[in-house]
CSV table of C-alpha atoms in Angstrom, one decimal:
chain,number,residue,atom,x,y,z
A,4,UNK,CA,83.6,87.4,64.1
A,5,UNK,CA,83.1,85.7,61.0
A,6,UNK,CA,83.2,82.4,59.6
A,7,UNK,CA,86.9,82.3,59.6
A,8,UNK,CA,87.2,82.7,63.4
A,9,UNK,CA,86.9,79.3,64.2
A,10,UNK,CA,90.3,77.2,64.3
A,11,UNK,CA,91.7,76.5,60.5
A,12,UNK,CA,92.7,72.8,59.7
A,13,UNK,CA,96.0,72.6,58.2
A,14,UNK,CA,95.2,71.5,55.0
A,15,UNK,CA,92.3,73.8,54.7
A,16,UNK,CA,92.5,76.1,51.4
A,17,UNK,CA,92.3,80.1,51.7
A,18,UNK,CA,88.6,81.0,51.5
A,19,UNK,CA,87.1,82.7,48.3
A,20,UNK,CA,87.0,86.0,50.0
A,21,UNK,CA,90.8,86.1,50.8
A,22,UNK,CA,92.2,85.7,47.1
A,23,UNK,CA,91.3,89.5,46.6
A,24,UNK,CA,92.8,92.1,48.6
A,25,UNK,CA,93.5,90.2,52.0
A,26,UNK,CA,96.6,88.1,53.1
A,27,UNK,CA,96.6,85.5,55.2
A,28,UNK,CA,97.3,86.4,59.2
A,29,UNK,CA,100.3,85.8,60.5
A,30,UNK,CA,101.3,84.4,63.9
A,31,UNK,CA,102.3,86.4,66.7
A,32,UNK,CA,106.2,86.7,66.5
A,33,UNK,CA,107.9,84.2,68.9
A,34,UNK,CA,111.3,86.9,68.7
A,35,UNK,CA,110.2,88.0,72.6
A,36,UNK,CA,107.7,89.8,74.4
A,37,UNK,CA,108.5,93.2,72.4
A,38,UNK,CA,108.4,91.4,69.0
A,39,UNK,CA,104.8,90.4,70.2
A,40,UNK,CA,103.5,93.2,71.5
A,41,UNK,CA,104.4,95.2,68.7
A,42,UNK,CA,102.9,92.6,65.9
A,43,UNK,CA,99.5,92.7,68.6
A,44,UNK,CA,99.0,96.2,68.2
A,45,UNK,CA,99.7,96.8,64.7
A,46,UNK,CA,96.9,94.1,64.4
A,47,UNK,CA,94.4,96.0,67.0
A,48,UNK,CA,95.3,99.3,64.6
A,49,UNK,CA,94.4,97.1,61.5
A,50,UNK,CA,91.3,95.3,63.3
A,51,UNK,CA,89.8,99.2,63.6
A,52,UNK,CA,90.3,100.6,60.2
A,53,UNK,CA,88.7,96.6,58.5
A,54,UNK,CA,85.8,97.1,60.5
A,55,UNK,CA,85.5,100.8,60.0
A,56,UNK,CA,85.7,100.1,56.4
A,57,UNK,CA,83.0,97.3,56.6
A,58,UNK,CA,80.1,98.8,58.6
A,59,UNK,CA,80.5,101.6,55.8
A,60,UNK,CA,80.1,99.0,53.0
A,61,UNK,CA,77.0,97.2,54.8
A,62,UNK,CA,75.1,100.7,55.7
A,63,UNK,CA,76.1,101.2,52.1
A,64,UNK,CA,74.4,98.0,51.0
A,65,UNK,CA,71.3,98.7,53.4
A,66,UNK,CA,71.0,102.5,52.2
A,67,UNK,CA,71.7,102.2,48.5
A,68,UNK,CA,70.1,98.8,47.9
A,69,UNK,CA,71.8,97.7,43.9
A,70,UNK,CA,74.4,100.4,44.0
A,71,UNK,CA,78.0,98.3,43.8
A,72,UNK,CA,80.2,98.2,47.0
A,73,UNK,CA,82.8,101.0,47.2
A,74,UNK,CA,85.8,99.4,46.3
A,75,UNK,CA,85.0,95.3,45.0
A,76,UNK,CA,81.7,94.5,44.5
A,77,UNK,CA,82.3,90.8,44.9
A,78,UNK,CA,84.0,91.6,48.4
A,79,UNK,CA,82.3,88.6,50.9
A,80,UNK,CA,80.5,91.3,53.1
A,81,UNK,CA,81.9,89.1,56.3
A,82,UNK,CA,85.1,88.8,55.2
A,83,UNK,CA,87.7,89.5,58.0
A,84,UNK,CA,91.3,89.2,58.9
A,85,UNK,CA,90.9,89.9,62.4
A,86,UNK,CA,88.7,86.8,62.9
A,87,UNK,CA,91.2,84.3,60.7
A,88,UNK,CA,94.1,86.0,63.1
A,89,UNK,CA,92.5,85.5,66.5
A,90,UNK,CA,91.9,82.1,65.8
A,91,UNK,CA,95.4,81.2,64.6
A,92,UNK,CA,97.0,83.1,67.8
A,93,UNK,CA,94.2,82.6,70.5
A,94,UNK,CA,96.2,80.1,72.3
A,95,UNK,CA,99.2,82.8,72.5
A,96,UNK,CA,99.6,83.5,76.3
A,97,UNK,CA,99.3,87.3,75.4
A,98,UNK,CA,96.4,86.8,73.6
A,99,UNK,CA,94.5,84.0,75.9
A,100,UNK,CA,92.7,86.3,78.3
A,101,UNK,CA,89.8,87.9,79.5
A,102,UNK,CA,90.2,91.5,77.8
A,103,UNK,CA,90.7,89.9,74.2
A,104,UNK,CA,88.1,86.8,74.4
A,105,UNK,CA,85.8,89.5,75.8
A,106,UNK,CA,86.7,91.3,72.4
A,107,UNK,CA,86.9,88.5,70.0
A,108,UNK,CA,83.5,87.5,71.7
A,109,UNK,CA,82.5,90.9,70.7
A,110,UNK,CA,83.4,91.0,67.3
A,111,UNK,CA,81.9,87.6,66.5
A,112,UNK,CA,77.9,89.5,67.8
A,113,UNK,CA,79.0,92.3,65.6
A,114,UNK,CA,79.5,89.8,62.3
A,115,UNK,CA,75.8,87.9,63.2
A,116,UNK,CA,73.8,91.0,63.9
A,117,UNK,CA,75.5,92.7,60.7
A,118,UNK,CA,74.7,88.8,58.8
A,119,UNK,CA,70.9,88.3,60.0
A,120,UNK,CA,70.7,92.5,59.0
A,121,UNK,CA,71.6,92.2,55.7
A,122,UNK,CA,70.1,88.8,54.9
A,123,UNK,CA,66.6,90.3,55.6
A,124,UNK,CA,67.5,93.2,53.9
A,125,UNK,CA,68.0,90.7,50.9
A,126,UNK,CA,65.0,89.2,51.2
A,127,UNK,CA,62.0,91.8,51.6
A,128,UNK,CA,64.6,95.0,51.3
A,129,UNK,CA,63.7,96.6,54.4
A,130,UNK,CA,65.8,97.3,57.3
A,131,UNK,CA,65.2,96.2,60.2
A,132,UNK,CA,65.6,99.0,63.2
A,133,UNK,CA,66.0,96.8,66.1
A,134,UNK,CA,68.5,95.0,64.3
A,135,UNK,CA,70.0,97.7,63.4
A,136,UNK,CA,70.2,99.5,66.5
A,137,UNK,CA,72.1,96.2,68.1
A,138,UNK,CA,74.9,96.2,65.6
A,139,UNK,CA,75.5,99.6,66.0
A,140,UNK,CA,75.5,98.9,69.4
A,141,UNK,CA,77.9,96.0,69.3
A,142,UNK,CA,80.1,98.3,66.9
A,143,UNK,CA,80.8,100.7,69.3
A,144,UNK,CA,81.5,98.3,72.6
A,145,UNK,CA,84.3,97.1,69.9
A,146,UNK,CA,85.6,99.8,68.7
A,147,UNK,CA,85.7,100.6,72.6
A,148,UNK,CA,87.5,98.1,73.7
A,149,UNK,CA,89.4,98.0,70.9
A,150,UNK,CA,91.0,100.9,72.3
A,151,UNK,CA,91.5,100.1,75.5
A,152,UNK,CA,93.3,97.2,74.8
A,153,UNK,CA,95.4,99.0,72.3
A,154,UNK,CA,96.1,101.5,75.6
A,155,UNK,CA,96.9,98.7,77.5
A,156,UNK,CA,99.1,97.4,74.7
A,157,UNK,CA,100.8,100.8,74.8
A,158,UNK,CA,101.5,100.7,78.3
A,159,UNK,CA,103.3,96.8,78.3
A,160,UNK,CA,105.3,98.1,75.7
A,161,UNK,CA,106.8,101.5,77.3
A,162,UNK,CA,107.9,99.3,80.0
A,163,UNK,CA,109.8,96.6,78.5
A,164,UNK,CA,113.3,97.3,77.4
A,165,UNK,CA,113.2,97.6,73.3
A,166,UNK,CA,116.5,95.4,73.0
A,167,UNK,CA,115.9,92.3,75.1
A,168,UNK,CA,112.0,92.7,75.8
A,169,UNK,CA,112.7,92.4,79.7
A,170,UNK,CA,111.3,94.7,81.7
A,171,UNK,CA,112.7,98.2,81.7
A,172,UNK,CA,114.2,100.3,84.9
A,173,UNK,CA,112.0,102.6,84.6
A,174,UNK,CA,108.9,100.2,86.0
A,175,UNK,CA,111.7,98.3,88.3
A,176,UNK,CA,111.4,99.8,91.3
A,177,UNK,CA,107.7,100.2,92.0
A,178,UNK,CA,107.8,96.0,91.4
A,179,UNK,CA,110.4,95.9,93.5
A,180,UNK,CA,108.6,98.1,96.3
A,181,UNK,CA,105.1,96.1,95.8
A,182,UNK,CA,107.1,92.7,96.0
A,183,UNK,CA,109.0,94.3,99.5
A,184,UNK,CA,105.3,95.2,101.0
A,185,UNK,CA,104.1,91.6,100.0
A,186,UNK,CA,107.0,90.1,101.5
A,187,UNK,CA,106.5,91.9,105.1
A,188,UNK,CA,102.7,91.4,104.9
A,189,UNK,CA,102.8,87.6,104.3
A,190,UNK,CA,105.9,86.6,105.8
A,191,UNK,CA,106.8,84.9,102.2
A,192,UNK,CA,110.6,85.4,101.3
A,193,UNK,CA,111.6,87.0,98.0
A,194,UNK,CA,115.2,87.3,96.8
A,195,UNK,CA,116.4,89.7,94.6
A,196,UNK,CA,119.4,89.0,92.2
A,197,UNK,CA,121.8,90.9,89.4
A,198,UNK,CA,123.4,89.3,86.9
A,199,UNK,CA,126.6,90.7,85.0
A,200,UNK,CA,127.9,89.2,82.1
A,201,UNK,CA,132.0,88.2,82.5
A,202,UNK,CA,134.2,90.5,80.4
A,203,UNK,CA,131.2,91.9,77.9
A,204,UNK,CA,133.3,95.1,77.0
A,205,UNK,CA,135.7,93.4,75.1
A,206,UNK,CA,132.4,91.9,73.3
A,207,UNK,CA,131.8,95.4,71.9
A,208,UNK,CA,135.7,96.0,72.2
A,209,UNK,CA,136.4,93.5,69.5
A,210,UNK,CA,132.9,92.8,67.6
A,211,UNK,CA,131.4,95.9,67.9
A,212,UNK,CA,128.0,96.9,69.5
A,213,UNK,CA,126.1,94.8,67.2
A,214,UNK,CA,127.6,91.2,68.4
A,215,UNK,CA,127.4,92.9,71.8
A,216,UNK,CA,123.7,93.1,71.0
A,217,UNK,CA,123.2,89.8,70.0
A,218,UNK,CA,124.5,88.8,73.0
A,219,UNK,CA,122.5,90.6,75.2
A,220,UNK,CA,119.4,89.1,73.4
A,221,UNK,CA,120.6,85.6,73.8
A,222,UNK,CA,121.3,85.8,77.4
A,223,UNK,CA,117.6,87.7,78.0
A,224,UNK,CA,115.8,85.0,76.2
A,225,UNK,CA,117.7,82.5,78.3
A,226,UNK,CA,116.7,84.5,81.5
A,227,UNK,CA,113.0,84.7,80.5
A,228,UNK,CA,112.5,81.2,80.0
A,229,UNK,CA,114.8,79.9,82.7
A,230,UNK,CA,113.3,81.3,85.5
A,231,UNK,CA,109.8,80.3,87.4
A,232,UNK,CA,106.8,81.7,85.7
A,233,UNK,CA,106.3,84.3,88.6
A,234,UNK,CA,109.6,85.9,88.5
A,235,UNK,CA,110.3,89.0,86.6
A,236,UNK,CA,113.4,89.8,84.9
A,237,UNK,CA,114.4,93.9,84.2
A,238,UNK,CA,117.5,95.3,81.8
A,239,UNK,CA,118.9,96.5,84.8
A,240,UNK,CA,121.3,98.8,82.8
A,241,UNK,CA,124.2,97.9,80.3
A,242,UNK,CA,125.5,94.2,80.6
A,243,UNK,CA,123.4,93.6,84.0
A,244,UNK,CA,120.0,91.8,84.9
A,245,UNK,CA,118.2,92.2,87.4
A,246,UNK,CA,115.8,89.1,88.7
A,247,UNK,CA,113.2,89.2,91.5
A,248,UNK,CA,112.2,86.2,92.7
A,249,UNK,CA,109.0,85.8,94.9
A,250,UNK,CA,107.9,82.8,97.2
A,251,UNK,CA,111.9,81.9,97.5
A,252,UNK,CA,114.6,81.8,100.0
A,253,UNK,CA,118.4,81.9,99.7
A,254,UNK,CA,118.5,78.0,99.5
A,255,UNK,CA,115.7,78.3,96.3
A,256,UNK,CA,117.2,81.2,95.2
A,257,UNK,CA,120.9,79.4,95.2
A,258,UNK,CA,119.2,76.7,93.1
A,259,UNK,CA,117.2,79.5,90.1
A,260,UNK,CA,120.4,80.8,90.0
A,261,UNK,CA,123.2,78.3,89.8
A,262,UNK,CA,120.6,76.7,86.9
A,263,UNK,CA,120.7,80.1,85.2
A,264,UNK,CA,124.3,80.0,85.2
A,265,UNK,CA,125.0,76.9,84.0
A,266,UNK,CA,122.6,77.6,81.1
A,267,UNK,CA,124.1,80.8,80.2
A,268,UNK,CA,127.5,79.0,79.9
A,269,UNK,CA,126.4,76.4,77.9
A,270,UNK,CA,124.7,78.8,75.3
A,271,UNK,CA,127.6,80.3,73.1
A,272,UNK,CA,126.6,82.5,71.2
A,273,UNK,CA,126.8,83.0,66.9
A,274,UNK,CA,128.0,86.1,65.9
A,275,UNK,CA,128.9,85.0,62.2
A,276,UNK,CA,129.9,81.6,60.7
A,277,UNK,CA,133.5,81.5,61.7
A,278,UNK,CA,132.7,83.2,65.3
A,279,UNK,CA,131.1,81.8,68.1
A,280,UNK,CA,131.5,84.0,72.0
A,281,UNK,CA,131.4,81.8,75.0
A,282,UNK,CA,129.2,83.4,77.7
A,283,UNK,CA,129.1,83.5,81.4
A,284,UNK,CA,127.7,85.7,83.9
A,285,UNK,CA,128.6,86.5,87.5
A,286,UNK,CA,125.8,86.6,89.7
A,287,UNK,CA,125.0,87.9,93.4
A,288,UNK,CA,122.0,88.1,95.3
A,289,UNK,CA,120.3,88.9,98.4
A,290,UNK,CA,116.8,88.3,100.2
A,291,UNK,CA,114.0,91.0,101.0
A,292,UNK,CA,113.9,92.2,104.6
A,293,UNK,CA,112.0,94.3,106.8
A,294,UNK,CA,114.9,96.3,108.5
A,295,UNK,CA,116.2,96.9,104.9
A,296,UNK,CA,115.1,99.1,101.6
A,297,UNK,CA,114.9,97.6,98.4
A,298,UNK,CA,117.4,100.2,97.1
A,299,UNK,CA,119.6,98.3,99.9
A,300,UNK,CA,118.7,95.1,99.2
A,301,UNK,CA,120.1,96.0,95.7
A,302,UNK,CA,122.8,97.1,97.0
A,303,UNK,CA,123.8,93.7,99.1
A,304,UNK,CA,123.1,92.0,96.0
A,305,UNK,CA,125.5,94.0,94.2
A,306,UNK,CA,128.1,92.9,96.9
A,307,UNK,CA,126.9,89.8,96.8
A,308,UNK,CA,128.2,90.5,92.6
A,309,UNK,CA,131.4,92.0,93.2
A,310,UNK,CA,132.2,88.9,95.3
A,311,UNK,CA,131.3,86.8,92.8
A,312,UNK,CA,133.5,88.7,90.3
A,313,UNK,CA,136.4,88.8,92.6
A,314,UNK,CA,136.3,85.1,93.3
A,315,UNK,CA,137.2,84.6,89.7
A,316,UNK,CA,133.5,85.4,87.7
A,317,UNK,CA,131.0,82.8,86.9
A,318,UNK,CA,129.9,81.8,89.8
A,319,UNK,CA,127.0,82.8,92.1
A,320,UNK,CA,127.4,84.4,95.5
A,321,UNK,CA,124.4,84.7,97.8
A,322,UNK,CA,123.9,86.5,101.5
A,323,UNK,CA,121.8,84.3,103.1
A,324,UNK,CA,121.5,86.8,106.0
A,325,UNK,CA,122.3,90.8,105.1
A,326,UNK,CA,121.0,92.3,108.1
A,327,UNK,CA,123.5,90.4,110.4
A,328,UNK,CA,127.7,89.3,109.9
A,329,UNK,CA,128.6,88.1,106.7
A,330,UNK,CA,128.8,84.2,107.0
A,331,UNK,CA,132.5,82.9,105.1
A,332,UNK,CA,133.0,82.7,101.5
A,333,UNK,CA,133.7,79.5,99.9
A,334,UNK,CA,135.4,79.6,96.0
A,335,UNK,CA,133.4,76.4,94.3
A,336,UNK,CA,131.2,78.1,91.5
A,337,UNK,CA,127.7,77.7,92.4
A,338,UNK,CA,127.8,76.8,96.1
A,339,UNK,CA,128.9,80.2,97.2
A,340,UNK,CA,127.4,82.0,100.1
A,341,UNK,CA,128.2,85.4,101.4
């Protein structure tokens, strides 16, 4: 990494080598998980070509000592975006792990060994094969993993949902499954839930698809951020979420959701400057059990939904106990129990 990997101060000018060629790094888009998955890899792809390009400019310096540089001789041979771009987003939660310190540690022994290389080379113009062998070395464990963080990249991305950058239904049920197992092994209870939004098609009916999108992205922020850190939230299929919640019962499952409600109906939405939608969701749920499938469960919760709907939408129903009798059905939004 080079000099510019350590954390900028605010009022720190652009260094020399950046006013030729080189923009400043952005930050990682704050739009949703797709946004910044997408802006990571186009960085990873952009990290591989810059240092491509640069251990081709210092083999050039070290082979053809007093020949210019291929494209701007006054390039700063250490000059890098990656590094100025890790340190501004290192703090990101997608970016704040092993895999990517374990690169950015990588890169920064690949900017020394190239630095100490060429400064010798400056000073008695020989080259120095140890040296040499090291940041070759240390050039291909990053270009290595490099790549298999751009796979890894790859992967997140083909299973979040492109429009609201929850999880897609495509990797649903094999979460669902593991969570199930997890559930029977420990004995913890997990709760599954779906959440439809109240009277969406006439949304599209009377905005068009577009404010129906905008829509859809509001209320998948709010569920993203709403919920506990562990639970995952999928695009479950048109208007409808689906939440698993681990480590909860009914009662803490009641509580998520009837907070997730009242946040969605307090969030209008802005479709233009004279039209604002008020929002709300129906929401039913049902807890994870042993005598049940998760394709079952799904289906209780989706009772659990219809009952919701049918005791006049915006409200949350909950059965507290699928395997048995249906307890009685109360009509206060929030408080209701299947």
């Amino acid at each position: 990494m080079s000099d510019k990997s350590q954390p900028a101060k605010a009022d720190t000018p652009p260094a020399k080598g950046r006013s030729k060629g080189h923009k400043m790094p952005g930050s990682i888009a704050d739009g949703g998980m797709a946004d910044a998955e997408r802006d990571i890899l186009a960085e990873l792809e952009k990290a591989l070509g810059e240092h491509i390009a640069l251990l081709l400019r210092w083999n050039r310096k070290l082979i053809l000592p007093g020949q210019p540089a291929i494209s701007d001789a006054d390039e700063d041979d250490h000059d890098c975006d990656f590094g100025a771009w890790y340190a501004l987003n290192r703090h990101n939660r997608l970016i704040d792990q092993p895999a990517m310190r374990a690169l950015a540690t990588t890169h920064q022994q690949l900017h020394d060994s190239a630095k100490r290389l060429l400064s010798a080379h400056d000073v008695d113009h020989e080259v120095d094969s140890a040296e040499f062998d090291m940041m070759a070395l240390r050039a291909e464990s990053f270009f290595a993993q490099l790549r298999r963080l751009e796979r890894a990249f790859r992967t997140a991305r083909s299973d979040v949902d492109p429009l609201t950058g929850t999880y897609n239904r495509q990797t649903m049920m094999g979460d669902l499954n593991a969570e199930r197992e997890r559930a029977i092994r420990t004995g913890v209870p997990t709760a599954i839930a779906l959440i439809d939004l109240d009277h969406f098609k006439s949304v599209n009916d009377t905005y068009g698809h577009q404010a129906g999108d905008l829509v859809l992205q509001s209320v998948a922020g709010i569920l993203q951020s709403h919920v506990r850190p562990f639970d995952k939230v999928y695009r479950y299929g048109g208007e409808e979420f689906l939440v698993c919640l681990p480590n909860a019962d009914m009662k803490q499952c009641a509580r998520v959701l009837e907070r997730l409600r009242r946040v969605i109906e307090a969030s209008p939405v802005t479709i233009s400057d004279d039209v604002i939608l008020p929002v709300t969701a129906s929401i039913g749920a049902a807890p994870m059990t042993k005598n049940r499938s998760t394709e079952q469960i799904i289906e209780k919760a989706d009772k659990a939904l219809y009952a919701a709907k049918e005791g006049g939408r915006n409200r949350v129903r909950v059965w507290r106990n699928p395997d048995g009798k249906p307890a009685s059905t109360t009509q206060k939004p929030g408080k209701n129990t299947t």
